[in-house]
Short mmCIF file of C-alpha atoms in Angstrom, two decimals:
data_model
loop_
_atom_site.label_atom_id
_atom_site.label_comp_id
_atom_site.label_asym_id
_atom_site.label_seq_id
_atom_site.Cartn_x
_atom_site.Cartn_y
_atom_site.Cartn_z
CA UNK S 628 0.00 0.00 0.00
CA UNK S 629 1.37 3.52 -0.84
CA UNK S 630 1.61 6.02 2.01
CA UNK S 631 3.52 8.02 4.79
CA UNK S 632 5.51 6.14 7.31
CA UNK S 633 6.56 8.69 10.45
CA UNK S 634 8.58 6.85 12.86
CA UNK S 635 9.00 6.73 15.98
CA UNK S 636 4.61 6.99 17.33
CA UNK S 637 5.98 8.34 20.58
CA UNK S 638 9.61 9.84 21.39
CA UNK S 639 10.95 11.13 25.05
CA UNK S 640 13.07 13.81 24.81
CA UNK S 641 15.19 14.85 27.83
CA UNK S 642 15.90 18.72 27.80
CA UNK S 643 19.29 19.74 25.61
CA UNK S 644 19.06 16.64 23.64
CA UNK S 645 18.52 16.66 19.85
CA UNK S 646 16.07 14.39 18.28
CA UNK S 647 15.08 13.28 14.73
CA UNK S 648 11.62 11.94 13.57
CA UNK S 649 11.81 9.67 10.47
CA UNK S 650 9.55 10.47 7.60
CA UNK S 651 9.35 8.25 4.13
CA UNK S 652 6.89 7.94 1.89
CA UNK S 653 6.42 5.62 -1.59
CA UNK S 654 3.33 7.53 -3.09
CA UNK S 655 6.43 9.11 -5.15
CA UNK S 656 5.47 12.52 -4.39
CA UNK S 657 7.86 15.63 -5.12
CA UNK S 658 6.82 17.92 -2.40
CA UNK S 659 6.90 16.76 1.22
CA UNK S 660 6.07 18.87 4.61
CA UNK S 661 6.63 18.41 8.34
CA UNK S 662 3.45 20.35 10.11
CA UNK S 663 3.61 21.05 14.22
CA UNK S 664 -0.07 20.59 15.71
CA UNK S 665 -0.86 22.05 19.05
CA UNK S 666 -4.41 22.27 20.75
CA UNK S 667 -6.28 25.15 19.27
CA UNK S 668 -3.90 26.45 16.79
CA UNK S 669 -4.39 23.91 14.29
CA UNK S 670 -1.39 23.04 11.66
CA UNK S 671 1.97 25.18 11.88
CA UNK S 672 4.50 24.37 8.89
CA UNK S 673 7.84 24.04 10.08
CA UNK S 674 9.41 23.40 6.84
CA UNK S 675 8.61 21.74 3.09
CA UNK S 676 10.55 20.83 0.24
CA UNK S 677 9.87 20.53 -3.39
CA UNK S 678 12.30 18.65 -4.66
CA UNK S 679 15.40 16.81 -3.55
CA UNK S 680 17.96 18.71 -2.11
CA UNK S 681 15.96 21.78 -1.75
CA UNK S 682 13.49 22.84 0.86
CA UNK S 683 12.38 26.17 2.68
CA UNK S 684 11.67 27.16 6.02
CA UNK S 685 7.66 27.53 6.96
CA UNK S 686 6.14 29.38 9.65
CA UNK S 687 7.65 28.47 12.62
CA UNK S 688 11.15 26.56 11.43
CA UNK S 689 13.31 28.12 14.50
CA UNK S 690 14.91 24.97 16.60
CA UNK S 691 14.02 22.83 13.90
CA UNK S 692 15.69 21.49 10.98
CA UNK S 693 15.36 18.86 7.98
CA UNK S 694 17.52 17.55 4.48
CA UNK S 695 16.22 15.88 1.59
CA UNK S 696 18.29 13.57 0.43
CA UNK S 697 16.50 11.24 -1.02
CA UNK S 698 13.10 11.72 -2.47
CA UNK S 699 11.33 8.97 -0.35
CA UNK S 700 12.54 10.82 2.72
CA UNK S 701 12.44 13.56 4.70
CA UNK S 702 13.53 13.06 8.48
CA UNK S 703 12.68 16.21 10.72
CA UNK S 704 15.48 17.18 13.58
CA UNK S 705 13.77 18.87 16.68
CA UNK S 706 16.81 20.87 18.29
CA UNK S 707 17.79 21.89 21.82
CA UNK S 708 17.32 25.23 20.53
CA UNK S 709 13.64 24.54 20.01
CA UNK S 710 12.06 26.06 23.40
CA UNK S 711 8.62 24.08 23.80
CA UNK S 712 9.18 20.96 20.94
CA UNK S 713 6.14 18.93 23.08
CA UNK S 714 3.92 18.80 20.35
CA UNK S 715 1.91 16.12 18.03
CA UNK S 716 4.19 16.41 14.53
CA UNK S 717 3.01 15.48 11.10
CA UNK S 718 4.55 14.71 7.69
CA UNK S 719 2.78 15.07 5.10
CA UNK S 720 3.37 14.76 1.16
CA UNK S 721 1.29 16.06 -1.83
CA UNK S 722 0.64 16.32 -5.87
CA UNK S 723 -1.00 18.47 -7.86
CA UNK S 724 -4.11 17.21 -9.03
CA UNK S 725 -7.70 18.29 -9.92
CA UNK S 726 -8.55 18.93 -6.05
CA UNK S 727 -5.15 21.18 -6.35
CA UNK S 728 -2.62 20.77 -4.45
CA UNK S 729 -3.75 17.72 -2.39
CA UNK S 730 -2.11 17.51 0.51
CA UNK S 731 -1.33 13.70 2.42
CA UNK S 732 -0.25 12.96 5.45
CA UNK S 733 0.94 9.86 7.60
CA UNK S 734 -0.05 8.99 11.16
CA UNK S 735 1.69 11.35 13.13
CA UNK S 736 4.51 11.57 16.03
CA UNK S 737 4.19 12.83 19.23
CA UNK S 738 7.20 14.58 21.11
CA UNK S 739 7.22 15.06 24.86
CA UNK S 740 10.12 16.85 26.55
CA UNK S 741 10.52 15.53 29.72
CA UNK P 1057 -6.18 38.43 12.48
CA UNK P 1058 -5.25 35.11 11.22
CA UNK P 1059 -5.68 34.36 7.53
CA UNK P 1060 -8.34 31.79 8.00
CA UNK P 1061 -10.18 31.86 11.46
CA UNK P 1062 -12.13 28.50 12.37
CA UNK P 1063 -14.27 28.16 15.96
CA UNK P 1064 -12.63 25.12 17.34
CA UNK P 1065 -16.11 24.26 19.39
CA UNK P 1066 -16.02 21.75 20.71
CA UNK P 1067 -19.68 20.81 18.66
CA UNK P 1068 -21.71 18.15 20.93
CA UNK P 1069 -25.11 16.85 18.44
CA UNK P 1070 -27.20 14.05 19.15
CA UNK P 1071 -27.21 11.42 16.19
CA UNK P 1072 -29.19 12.37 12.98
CA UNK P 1073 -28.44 16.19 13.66
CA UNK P 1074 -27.49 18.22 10.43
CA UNK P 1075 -23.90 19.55 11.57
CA UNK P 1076 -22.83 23.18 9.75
CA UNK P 1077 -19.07 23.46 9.83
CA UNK P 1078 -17.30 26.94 8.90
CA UNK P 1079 -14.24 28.88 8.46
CA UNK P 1080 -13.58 32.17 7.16
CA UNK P 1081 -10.84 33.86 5.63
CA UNK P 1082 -9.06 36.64 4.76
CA UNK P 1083 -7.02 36.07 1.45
CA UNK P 1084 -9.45 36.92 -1.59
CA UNK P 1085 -6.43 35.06 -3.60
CA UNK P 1086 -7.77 31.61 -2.22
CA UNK P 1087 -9.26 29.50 -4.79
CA UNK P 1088 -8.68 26.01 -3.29
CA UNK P 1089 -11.03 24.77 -0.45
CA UNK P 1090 -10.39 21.36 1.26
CA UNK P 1091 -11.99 19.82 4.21
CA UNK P 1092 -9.68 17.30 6.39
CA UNK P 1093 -10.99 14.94 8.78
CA UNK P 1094 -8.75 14.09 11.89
CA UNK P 1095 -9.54 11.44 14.38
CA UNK P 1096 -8.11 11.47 17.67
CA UNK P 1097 -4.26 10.75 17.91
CA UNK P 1098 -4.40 10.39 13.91
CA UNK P 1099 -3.04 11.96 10.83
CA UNK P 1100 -5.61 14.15 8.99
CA UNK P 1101 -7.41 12.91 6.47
CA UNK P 1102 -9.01 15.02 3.19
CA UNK P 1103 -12.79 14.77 3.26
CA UNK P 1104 -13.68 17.13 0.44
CA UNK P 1105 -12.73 19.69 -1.85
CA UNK P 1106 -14.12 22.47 -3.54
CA UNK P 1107 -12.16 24.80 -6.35
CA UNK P 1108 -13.71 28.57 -6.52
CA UNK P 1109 -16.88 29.15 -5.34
CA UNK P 1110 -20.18 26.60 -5.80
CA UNK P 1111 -21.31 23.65 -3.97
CA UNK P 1112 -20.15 20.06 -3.72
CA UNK P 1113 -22.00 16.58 -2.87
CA UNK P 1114 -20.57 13.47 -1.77
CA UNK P 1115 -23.14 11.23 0.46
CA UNK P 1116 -23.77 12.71 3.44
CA UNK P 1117 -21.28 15.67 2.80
CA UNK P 1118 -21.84 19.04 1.73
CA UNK P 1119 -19.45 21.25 1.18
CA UNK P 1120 -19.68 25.00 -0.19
CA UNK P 1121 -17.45 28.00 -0.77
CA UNK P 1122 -18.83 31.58 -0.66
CA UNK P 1123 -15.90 33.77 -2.51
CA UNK P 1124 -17.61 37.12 -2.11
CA UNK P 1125 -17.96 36.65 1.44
CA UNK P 1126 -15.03 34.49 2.10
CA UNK P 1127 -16.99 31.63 3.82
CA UNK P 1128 -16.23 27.95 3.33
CA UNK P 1129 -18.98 25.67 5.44
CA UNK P 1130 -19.09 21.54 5.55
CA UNK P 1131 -22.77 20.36 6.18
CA UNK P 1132 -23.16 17.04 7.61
CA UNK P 1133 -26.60 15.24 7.29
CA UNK P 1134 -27.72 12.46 9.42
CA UNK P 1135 -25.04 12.91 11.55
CA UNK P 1136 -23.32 9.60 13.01
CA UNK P 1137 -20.75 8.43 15.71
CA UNK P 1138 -18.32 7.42 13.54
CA UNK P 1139 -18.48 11.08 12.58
CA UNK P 1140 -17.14 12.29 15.81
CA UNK P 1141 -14.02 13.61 14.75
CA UNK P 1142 -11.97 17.22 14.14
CA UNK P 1143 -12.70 18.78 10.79
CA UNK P 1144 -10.16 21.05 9.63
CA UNK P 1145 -10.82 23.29 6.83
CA UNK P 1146 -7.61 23.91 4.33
CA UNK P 1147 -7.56 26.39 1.63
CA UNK P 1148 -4.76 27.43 -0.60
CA UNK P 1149 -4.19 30.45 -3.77
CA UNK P 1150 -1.96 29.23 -6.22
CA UNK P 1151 -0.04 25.49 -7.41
CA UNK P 1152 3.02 27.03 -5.81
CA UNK P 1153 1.32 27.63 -2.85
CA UNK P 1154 1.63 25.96 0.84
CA UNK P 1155 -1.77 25.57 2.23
CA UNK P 1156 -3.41 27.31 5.33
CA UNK P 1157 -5.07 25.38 7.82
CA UNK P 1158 -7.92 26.74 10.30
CA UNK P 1159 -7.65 25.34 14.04
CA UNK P 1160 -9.89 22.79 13.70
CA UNK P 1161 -13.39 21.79 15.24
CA UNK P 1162 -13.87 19.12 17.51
CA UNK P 1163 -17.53 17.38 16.73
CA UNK P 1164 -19.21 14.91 18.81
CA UNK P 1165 -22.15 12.86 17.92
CA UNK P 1166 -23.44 10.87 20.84
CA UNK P 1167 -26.00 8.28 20.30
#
């Protein structure tokens, strides 16, 4: 079955320590995105890329960084720098089709900071 | 303001209600509408989609886009559990576009 794979469900994070949350998908999609979702503010973007090797920052990419190596792949590194990081993350992928630009996106990975 | 402002409820209805979903928005540019559905502790899902203005059927599911007064609402008919659920609304301008996302309402249906 085609689709986004995020990786690990649930992560601990101890305060000062870097962590990465794994993102792949096979629908072969160009663009990919890594959202932040906290209660009541609905879907931040962090960061997206539309091709490999490239990718911009979104909204709110402070303490936060990705690469794009590989088209399948787009792994998400949640920095010390990143002041409150305990948040329910989502990748997500899309194409461009006659809904427009039809965004997908996998099950989700929640960070705690503990 | 926020480009696209959505009451995040929570929305309790008995089941067989008709449920009226809305968001409103800001950018005249947008000409994209999508409706996500996100269960608890999932990924969002798309529901619907609507391009420009005009309404859109699909079972139970209405969706409809008011350009002039910048008003996107999801009607739900016969209203079920299974329906219980957050709808975000999603709307975007152009291909090159990222899309905007309203907060999200929480609906219950209770039997």
């Amino acid at each position: 079955d085609g689709g986004i794979t995020q990786s690990p469900k649930y992560l601990f994070r101890k305060e000062g320590q870097n962590v990465t949350l794994s993102c792949e998908q096979n629908l072969n999609h160009d663009a990919m995105y890594w959202y932040r979702q906290d209660p009541g503010q609905g879907l931040r973007l962090i960061y997206y890329s539309q091709i490999v090797n490239d990718f911009q920052k979104g909204d709110i990419a402070e303490g936060y960084s990705v690469s794009r190596e590989k088209k399948e792949s787009f792994p998400l590194t949640v920095t010390s720098a990143q002041k409150n990081p305990t948040a329910f993350y989502l990748c997500a992928s899309s194409i461009w089709d006659q809904a427009g630009n039809t965004i997908y996106f996998g099950e989700g990975s929640w960070l705690t900071v503990v | 303001q926020k480009e696209v402002e959505q009451d995040p409820g929570p929305l309790s209805v008995p089941e067989g209600a008709i449920v009226s979903l809305n968001c409103t928005y800001s950018n005249s540019a947008f000409q994209y509408f999508m409706w996500y559905r996100q269960y608890s502790r999932k990924g969002p899902e798309l529901l619907m989609y609507t391009y420009s203005s005009g309404n859109k059927e699909d079972g139970r599911f209405t969706a409809q886009v008011d350009k002039s007064s910048k008003y996107i609402s999801l009607f739900i008919r016969d209203s079920q559990p299974s329906d219980s659920a957050t709808y975000l609304c999603a709307m975007s301008a152009t291909r090159n576009n990222d899309m905007r996302f309203g907060a999200g309402t929480r609906l219950t249906v209770k039997p």
